[in-house]
Tab-separated table of C-alpha atoms and ligand atoms in Angstrom:
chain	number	residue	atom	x	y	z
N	23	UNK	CA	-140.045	124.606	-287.623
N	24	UNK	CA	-136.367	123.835	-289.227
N	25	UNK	CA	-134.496	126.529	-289.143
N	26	UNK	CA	-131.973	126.148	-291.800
N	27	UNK	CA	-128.368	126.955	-290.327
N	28	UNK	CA	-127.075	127.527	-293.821
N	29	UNK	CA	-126.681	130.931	-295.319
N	30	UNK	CA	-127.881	133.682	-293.201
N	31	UNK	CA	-130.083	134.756	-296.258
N	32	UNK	CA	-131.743	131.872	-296.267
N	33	UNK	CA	-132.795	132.366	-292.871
N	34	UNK	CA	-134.203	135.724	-293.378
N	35	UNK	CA	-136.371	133.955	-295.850
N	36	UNK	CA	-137.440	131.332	-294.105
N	37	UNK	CA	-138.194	133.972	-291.459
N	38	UNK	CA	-140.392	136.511	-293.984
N	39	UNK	CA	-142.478	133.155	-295.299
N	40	UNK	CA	-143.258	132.294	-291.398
N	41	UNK	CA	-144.374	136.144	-290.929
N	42	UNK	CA	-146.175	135.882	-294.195
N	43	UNK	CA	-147.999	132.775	-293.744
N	44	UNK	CA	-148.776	133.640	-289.473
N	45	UNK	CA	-150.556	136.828	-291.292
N	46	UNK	CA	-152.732	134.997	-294.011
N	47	UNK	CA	-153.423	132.837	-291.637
N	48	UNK	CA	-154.587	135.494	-288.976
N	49	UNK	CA	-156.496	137.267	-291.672
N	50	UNK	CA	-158.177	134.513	-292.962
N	51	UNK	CA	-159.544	133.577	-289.746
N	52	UNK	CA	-161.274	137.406	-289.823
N	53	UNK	CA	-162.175	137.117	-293.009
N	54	UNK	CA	-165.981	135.642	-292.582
N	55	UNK	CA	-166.859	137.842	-289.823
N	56	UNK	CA	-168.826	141.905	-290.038
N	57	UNK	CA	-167.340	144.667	-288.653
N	58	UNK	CA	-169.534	144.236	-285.876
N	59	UNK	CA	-168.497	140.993	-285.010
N	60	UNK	CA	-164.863	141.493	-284.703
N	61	UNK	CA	-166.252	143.891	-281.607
N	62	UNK	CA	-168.373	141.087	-280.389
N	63	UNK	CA	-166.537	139.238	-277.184
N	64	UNK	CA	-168.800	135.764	-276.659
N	65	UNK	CA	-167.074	135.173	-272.835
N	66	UNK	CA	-165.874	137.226	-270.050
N	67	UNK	CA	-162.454	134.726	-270.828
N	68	UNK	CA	-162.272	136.318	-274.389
N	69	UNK	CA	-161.185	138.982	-276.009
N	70	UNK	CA	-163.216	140.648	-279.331
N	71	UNK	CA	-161.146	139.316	-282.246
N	72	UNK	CA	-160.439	143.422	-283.301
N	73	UNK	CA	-158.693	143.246	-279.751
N	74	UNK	CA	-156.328	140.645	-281.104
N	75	UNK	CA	-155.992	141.993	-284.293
N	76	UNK	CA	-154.307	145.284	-282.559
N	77	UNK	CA	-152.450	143.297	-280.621
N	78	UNK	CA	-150.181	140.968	-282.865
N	79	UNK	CA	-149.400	144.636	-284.786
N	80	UNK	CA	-148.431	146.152	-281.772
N	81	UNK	CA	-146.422	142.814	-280.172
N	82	UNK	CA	-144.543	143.053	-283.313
N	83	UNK	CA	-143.998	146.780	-283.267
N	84	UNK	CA	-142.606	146.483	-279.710
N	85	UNK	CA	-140.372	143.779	-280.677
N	86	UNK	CA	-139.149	143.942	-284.322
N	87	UNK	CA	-139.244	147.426	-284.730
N	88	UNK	CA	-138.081	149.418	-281.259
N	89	UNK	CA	-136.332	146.678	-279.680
N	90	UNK	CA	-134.409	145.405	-282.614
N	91	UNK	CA	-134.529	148.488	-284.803
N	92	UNK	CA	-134.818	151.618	-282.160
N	93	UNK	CA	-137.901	152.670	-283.785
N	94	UNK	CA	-140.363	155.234	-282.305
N	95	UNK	CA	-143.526	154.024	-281.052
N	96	UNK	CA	-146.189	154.094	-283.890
N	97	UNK	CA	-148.728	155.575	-280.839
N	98	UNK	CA	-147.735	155.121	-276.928
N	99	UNK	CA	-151.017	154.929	-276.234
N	100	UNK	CA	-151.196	151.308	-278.147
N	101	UNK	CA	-148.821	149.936	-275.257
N	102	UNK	CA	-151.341	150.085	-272.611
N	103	UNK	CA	-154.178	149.505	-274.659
N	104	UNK	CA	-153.130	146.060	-275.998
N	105	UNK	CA	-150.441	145.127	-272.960
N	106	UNK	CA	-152.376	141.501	-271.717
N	107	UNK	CA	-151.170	142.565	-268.532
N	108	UNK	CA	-152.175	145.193	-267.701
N	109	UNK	CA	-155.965	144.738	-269.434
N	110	UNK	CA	-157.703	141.305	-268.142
N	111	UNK	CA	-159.757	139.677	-271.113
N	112	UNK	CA	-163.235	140.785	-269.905
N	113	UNK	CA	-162.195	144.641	-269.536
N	114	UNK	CA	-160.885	144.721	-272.969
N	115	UNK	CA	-164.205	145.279	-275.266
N	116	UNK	CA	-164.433	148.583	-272.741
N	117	UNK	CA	-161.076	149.814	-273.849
N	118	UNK	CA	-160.567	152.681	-276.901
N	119	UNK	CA	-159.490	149.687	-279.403
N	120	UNK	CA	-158.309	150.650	-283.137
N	121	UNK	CA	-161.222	149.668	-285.257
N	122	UNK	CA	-161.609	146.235	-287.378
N	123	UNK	CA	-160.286	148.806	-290.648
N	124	UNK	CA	-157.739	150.440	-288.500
N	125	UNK	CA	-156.354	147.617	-286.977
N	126	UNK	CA	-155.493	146.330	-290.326
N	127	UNK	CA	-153.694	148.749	-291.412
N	128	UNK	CA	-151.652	149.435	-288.370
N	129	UNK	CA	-150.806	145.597	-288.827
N	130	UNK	CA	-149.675	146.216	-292.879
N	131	UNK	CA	-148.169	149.080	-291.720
N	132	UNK	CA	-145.983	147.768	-288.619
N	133	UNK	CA	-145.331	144.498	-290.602
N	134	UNK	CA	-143.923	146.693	-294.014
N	135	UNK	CA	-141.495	148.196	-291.725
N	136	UNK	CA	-140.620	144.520	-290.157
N	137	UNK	CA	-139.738	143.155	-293.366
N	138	UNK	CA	-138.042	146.167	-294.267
N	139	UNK	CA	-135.540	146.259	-290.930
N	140	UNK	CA	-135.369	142.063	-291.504
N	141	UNK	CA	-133.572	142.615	-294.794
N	142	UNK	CA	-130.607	145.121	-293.063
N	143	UNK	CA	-130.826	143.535	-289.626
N	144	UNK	CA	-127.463	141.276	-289.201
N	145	UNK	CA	-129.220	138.404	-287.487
N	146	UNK	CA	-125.561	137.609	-285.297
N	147	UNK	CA	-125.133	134.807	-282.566
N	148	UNK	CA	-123.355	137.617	-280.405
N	149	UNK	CA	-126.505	138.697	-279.594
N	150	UNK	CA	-128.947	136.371	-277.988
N	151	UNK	CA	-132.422	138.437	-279.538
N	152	UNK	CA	-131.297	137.527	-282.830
N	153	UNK	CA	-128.954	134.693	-282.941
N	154	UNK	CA	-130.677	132.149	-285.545
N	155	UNK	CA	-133.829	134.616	-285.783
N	156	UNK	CA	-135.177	134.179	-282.269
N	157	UNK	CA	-136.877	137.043	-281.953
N	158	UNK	CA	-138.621	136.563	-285.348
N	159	UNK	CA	-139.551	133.090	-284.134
N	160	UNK	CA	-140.801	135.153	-280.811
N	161	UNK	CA	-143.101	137.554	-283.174
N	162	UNK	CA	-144.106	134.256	-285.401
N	163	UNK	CA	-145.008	131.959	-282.903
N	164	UNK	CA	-146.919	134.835	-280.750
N	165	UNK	CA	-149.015	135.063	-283.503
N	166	UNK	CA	-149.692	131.551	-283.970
N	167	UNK	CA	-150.921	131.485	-280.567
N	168	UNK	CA	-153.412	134.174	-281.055
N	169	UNK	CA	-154.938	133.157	-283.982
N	170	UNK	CA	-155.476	129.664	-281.754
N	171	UNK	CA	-157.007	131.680	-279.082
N	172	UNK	CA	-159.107	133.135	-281.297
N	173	UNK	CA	-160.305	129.737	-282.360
N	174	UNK	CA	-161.486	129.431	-279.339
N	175	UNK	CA	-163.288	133.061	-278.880
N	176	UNK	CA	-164.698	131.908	-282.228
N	177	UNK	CA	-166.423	128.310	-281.366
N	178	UNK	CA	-167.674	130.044	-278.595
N	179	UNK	CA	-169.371	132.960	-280.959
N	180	UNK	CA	-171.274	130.263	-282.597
N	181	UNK	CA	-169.938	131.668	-285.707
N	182	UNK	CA	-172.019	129.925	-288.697
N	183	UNK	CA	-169.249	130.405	-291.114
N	184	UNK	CA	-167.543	128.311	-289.653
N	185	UNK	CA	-165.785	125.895	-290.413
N	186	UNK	CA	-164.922	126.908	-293.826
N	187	UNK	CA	-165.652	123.660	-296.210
N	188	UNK	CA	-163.785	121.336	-297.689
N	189	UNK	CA	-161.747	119.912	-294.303
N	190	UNK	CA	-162.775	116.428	-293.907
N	191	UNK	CA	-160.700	114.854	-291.177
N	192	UNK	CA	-159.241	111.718	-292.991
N	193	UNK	CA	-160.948	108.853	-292.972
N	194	UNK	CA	-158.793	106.046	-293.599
N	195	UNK	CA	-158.190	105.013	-290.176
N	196	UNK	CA	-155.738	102.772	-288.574
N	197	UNK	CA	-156.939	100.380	-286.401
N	198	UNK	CA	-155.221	100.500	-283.214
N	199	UNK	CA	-155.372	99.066	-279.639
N	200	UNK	CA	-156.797	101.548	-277.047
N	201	UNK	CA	-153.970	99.670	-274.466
N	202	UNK	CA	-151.374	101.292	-272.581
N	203	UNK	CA	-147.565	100.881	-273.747
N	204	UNK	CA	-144.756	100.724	-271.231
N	205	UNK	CA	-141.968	103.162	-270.891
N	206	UNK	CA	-139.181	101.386	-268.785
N	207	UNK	CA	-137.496	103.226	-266.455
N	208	UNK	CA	-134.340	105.329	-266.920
N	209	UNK	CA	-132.711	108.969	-267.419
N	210	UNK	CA	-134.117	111.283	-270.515
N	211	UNK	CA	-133.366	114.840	-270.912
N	212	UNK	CA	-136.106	116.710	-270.600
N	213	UNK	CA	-136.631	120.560	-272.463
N	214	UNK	CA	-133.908	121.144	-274.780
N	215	UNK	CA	-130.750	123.955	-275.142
N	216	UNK	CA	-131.094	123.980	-278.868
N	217	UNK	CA	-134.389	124.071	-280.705
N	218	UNK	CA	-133.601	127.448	-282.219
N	219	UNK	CA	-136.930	129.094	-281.150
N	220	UNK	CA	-138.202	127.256	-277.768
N	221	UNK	CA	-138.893	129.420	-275.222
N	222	UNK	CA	-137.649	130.442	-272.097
N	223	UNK	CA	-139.841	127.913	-270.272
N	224	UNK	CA	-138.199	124.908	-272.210
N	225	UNK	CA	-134.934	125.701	-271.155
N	226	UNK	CA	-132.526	124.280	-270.607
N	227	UNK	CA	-132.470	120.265	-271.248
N	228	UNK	CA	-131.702	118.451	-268.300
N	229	UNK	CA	-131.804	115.283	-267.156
N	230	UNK	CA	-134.333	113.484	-264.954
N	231	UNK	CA	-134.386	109.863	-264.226
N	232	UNK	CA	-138.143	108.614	-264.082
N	233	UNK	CA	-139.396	104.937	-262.753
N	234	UNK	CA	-140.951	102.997	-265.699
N	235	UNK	CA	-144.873	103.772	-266.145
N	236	UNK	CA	-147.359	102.737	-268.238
N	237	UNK	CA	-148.934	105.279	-270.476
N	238	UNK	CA	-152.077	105.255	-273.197
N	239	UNK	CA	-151.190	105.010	-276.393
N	240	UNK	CA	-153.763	106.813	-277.220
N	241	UNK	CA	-155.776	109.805	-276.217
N	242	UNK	CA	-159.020	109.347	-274.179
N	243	UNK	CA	-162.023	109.366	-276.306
N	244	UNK	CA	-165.761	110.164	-276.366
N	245	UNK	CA	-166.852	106.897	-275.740
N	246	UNK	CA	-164.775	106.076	-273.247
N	247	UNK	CA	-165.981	109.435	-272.220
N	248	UNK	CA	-169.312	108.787	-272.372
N	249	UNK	CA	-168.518	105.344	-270.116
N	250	UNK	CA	-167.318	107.265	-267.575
N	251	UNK	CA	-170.437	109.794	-267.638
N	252	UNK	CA	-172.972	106.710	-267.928
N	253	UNK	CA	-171.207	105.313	-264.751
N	254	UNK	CA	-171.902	107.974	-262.820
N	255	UNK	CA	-168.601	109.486	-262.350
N	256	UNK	CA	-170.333	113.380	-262.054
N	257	UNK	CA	-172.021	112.199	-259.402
N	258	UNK	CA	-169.756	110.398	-257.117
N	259	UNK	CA	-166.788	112.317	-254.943
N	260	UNK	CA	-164.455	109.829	-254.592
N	261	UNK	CA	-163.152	110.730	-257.968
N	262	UNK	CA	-162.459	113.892	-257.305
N	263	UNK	CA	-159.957	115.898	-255.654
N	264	UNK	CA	-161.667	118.469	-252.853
N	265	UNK	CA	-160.988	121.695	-255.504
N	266	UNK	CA	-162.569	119.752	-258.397
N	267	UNK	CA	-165.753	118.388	-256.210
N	268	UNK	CA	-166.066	122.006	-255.280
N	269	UNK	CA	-165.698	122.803	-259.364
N	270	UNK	CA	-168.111	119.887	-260.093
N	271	UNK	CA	-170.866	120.907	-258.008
N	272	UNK	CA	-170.229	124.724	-258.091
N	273	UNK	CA	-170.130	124.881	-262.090
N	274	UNK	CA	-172.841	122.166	-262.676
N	275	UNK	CA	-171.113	120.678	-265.120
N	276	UNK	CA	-172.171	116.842	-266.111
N	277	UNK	CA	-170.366	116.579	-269.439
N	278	UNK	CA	-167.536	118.417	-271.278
N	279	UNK	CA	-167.913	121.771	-272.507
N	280	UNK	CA	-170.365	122.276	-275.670
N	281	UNK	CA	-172.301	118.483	-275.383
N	282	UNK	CA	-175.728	118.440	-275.004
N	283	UNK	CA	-177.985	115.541	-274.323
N	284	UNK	CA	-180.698	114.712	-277.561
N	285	UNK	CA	-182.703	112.076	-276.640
N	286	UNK	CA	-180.048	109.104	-276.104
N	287	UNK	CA	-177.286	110.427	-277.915
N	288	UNK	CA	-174.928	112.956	-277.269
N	289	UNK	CA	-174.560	116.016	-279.535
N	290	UNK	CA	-171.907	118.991	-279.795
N	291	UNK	CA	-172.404	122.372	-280.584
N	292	UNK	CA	-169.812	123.654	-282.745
N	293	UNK	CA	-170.066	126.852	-284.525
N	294	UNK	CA	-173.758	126.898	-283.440
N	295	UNK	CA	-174.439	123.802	-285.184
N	296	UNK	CA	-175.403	120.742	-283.857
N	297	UNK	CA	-173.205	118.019	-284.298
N	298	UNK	CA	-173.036	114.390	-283.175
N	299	UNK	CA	-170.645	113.186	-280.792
N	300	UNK	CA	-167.821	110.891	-283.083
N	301	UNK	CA	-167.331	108.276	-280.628
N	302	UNK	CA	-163.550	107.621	-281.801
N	303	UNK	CA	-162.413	111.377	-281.472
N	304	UNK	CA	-160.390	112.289	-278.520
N	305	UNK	CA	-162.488	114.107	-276.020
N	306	UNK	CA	-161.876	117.830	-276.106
N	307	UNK	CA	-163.429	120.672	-273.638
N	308	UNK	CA	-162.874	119.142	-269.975
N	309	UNK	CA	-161.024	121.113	-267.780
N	310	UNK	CA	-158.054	119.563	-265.681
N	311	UNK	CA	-160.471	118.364	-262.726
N	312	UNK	CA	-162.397	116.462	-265.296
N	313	UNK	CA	-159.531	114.505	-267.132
N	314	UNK	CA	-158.048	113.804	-263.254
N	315	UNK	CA	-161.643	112.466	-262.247
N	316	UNK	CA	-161.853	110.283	-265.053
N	317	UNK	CA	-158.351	108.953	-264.779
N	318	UNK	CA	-159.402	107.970	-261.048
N	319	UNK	CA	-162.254	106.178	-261.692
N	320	UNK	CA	-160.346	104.420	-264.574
N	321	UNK	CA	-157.853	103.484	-261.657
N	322	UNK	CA	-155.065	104.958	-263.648
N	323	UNK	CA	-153.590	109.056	-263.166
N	324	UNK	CA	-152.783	111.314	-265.502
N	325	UNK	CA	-148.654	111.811	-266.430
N	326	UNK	CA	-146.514	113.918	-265.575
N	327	UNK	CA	-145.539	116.604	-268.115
N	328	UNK	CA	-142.107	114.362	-267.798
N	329	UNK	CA	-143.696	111.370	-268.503
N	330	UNK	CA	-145.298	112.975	-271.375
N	331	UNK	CA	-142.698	114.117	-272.861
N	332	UNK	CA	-140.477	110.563	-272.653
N	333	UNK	CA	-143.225	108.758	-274.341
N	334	UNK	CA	-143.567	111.413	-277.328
N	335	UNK	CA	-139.781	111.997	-277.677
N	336	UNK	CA	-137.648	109.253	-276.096
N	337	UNK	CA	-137.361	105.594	-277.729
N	338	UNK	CA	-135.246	102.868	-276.413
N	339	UNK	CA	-132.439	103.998	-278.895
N	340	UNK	CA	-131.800	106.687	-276.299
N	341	UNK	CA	-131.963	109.793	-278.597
N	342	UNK	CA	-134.516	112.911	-278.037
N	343	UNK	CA	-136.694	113.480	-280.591
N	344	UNK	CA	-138.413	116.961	-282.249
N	345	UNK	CA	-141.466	115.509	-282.829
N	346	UNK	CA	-142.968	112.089	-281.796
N	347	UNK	CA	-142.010	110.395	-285.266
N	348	UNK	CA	-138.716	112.202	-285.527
N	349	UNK	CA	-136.934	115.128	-286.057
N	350	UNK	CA	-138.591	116.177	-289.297
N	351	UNK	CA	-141.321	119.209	-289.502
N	352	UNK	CA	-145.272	118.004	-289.432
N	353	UNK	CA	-146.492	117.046	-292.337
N	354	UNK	CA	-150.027	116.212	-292.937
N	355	UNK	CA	-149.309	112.254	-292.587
N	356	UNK	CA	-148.051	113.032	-289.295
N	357	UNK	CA	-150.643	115.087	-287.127
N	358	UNK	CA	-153.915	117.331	-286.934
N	359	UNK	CA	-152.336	120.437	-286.869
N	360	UNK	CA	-153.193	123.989	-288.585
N	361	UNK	CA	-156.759	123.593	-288.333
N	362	UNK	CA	-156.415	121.622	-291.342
N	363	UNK	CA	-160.075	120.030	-290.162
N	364	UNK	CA	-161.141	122.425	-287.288
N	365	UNK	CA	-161.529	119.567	-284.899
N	366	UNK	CA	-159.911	116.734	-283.495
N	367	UNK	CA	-159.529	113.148	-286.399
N	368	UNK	CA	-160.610	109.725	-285.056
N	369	UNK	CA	-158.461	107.936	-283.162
N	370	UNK	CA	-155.679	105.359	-285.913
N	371	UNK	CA	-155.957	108.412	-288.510
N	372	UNK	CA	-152.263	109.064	-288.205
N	373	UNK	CA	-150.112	105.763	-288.190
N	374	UNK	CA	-147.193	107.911	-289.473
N	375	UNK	CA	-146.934	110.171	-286.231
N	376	UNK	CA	-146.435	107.545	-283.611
N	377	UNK	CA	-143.422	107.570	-281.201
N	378	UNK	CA	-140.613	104.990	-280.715
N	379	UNK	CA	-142.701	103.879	-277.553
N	380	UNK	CA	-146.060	103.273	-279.762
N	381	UNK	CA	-147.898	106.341	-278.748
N	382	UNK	CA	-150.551	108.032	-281.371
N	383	UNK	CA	-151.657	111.557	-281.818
N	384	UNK	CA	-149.925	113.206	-279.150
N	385	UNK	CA	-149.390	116.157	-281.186
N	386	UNK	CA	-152.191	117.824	-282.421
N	387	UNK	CA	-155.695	117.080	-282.031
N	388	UNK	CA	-155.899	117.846	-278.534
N	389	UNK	CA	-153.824	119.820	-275.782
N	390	UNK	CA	-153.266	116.848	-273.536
N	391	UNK	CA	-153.778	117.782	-269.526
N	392	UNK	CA	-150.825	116.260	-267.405
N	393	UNK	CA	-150.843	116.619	-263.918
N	394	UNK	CA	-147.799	118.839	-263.623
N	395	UNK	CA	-147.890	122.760	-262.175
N	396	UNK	CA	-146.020	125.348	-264.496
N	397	UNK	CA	-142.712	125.466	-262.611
N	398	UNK	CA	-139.391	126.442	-264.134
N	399	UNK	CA	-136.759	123.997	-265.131
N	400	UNK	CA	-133.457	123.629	-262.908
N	401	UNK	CA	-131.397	126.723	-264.449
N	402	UNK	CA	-134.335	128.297	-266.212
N	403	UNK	CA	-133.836	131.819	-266.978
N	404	UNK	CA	-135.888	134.277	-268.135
N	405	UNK	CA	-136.047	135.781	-271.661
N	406	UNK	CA	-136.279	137.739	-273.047
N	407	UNK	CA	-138.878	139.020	-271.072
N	408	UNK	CA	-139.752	138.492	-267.172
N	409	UNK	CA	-144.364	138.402	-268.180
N	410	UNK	CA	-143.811	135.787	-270.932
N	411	UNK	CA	-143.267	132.656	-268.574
N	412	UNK	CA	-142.076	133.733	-265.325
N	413	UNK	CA	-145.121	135.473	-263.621
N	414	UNK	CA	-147.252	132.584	-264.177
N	415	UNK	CA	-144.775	129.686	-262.120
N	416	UNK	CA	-146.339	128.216	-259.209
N	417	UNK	CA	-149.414	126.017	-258.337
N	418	UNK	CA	-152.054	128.239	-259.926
N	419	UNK	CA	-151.425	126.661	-263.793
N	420	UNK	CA	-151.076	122.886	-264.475
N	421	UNK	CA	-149.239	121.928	-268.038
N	422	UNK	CA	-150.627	121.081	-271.171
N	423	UNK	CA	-148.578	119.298	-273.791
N	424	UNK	CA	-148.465	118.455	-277.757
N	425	UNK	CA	-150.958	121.117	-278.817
N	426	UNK	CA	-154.287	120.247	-280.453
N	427	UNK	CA	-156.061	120.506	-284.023
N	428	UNK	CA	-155.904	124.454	-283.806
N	429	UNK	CA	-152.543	124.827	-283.260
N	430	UNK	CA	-150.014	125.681	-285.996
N	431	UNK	CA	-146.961	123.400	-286.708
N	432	UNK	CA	-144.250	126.205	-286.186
N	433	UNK	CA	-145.754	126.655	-282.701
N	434	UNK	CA	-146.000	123.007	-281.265
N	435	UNK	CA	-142.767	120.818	-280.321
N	436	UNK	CA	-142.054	117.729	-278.099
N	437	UNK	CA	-140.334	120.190	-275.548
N	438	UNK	CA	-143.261	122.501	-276.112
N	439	UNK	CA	-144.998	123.600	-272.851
N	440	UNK	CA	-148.683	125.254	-272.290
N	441	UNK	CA	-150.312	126.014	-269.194
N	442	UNK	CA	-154.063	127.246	-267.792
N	443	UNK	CA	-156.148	127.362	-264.766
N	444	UNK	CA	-157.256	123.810	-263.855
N	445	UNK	CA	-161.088	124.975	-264.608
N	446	UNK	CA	-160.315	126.193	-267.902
N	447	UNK	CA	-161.833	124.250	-271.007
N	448	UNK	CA	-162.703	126.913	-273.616
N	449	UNK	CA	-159.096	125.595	-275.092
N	450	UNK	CA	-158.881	122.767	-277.168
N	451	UNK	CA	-158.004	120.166	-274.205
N	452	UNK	CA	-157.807	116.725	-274.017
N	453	UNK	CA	-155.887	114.282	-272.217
N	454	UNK	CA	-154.435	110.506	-271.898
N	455	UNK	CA	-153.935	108.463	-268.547
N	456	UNK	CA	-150.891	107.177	-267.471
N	457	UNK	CA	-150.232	104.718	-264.775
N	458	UNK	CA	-147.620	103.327	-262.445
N	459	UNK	CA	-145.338	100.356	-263.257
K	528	LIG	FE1	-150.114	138.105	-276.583
């Protein structure tokens, strides 16, 4: 997302077309569902959908109404009800939610009054909430990750709706070596100090000097998937760490999340249809132990979230780029973003979003494991709350990178970071190997 450092109006309306199109979006995702449904929660790791409906209204309440406006809470109650700390996911369809109808209209409601305080706010670099619309970015992007989350909760509803038609992933493909490409070695600056909205857990840039590395230029796919299944690699310890052995034989698991064996094919179940495997896709649905297993027994590791990032926004020019082709916003010859296909595009379908270094389709299609933990940046500091980043630092989360199909393009960046439990692969999660020099 650009955010236009001209006039301050046209930042406010830049600002009320992101909260406008976050809300169709977010609506639209509802839209095919019952009443009943939205109450349905498919997982003990979801949420219902009416729980996320609540709240986005109430996030934004908090935020662009009584934080930047001093207004009165619409009902204190709301604050516990739809606070994600205090309310794990699986205790949430227990919890006296605002109905599917109700929870609409507190959302018109809250976001009437948002658009009315955006219009007299004075949106002033003195203060660091709103200097060049953070907060609004905050309340935007928030959003953005909910309705991806609810993606999620929704593929695993085996919702038959879904996907809505008309989204062919394009089919003009690229053809493209599955190599590596080499990233010599040398200084980058990693995070950034000025993307307008990045979060507290990009900041600041810094440098870090890395040793060259070889990394794929592409993402790891089903087949080469599937070679790794076919070779045994479920079955045989050495490729896994101690924690993901214990995973592997406690969970059962033998393939990634949704594939199903039919005859001597492989099928996925997606929105409770059955679908085959598209052996050029990027594999999605392994958890971290699986992508690390598989980069083993492919002799290679996975990156760094470092690494990562120098391939996707470093070239030999020396200059940090937004996005992997540059600093311009996605467009759709650039990446699988905004569920434009609700699932990941063969591997070559996006020539136009390469880096400098050669890499494709390291932002969108999948959320790409790297073998990092979540740990804050040298100087990080926390804001504007202490629960948004800070609580979850440590060894517990490892970092995702360049978002997947599902995520929208005003919430995915080169700096952007993303973290979950190394089991986790309800999320749209991929990954790509990387290897020493
Ligand atoms: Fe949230």
């Amino acid at each position: 997302m650009t955010i236009d450092l001209g006039s301050e109006h046209d930042l406010k309306e830049t600002i009320a077309t992101e909260l406008e199109g976050g809300r169709v979006r977010t609506l639209g995702l509802v839209e095919p569902f019952s009443e009943e449904d939205l109450w349905r929660s498919p997982s003990r790791l979801m949420s219902p959908l009416v729980w996320d409906l609540g709240h986005c209204a109430n996030y934004e309440e908090l935020w662009l109404l009584r934080n930047v406006a001093g207004h009165r809470p619409t009902d204190p109650s709301y604050d516990d009800i739809y606070n994600a700390f205090e309310h794990p996911r699986w205790e949430r369809p227990s919890l006296p939610l605002l109905g599917p109808a109700e929870a609409r209209a507190y959302m018109g409601d809250v976001r009437g009054k948002s658009l009315d305080v955006l219009e007299r706010v004075d949106l002033t670099p003195e203060e660091r909430l709103l200097d060049r619309g953070y907060v609004y970015g905050m309340v935007v992007q928030h959003e953005h990750m909910h309705d991806e989350t609810m993606l999620a909760t929704i593929q695993l509803m085996k919702e038959k709706a879904y996907p809505p038609a008309a989204t062919q992933p394009p089919t003009a493909v690229a053809r493209i070596e599955q190599d590596m490409v080499f990233v010599a070695e040398g200084s980058i600056e990693i995070g950034t100090s000025i993307e307008p909205w990045a979060f507290d857990n990009e900041r600041p840039a810094h440098r870090v000097d890395l040793p060259g590395f070889w990394i794929d230029r592409t993402p790891v796919t089903n087949a080469q998937y599937i070679a790794f299944i076919e070779a045994g690699g479920y079955q045989d310890p050495r490729h896994w760490t101690d924690a993901g052995w214990t995973w592997r034989q406690e969970s059962g698991k033998q393939a990634p999340g949704f594939w199903k064996r039919e005859g001597s094919s492989w099928v996925i179940g997606r929105y409770g249809r059955s679908v085959p495997v598209e052996l050029d896709e990027p594999v999605q649905h392994v958890c971290w132990y699986e992508a690390d297993a598989f980069a083993r027994w492919a002799g290679k590791r996975l990156p760094t979230e470092e690494e990562w990032e120098k391939a996707a926004s470093w070239g030999p020019d020396g200059r940090k780029r937004r996005f992997p082709w540059g600093d311009d916003d996605p467009t759709p010859d650039h990446a699988n973003v905004d569920q434009r296909h609700f699932g990941p595009a063969p591997i070559g379908a996006y020539p136009a979003g390469a880096s400098a270094y050669g890499c494709h389709q390291m932002i969108g299609d999948v959320w790409e494991w790297t073998s990092s933990d979540f740990q804050p940046y040298p100087g990080y500091e926390w804001f504007p709350y202490r629960e948004y980043s800070e609580v979850f630092f440590g060894t517990d989360y490892k970092v995702l990178r360049g978002g997947s199909w599902a995520t929208h393009t005003t919430a995915i960046r080169n700096t952007f970071r993303n973290w979950d439990y190394p089991i986790r692969r309800q999320i749209f999660c991929g990954f790509r190997c990387a290897k020493d020099a």
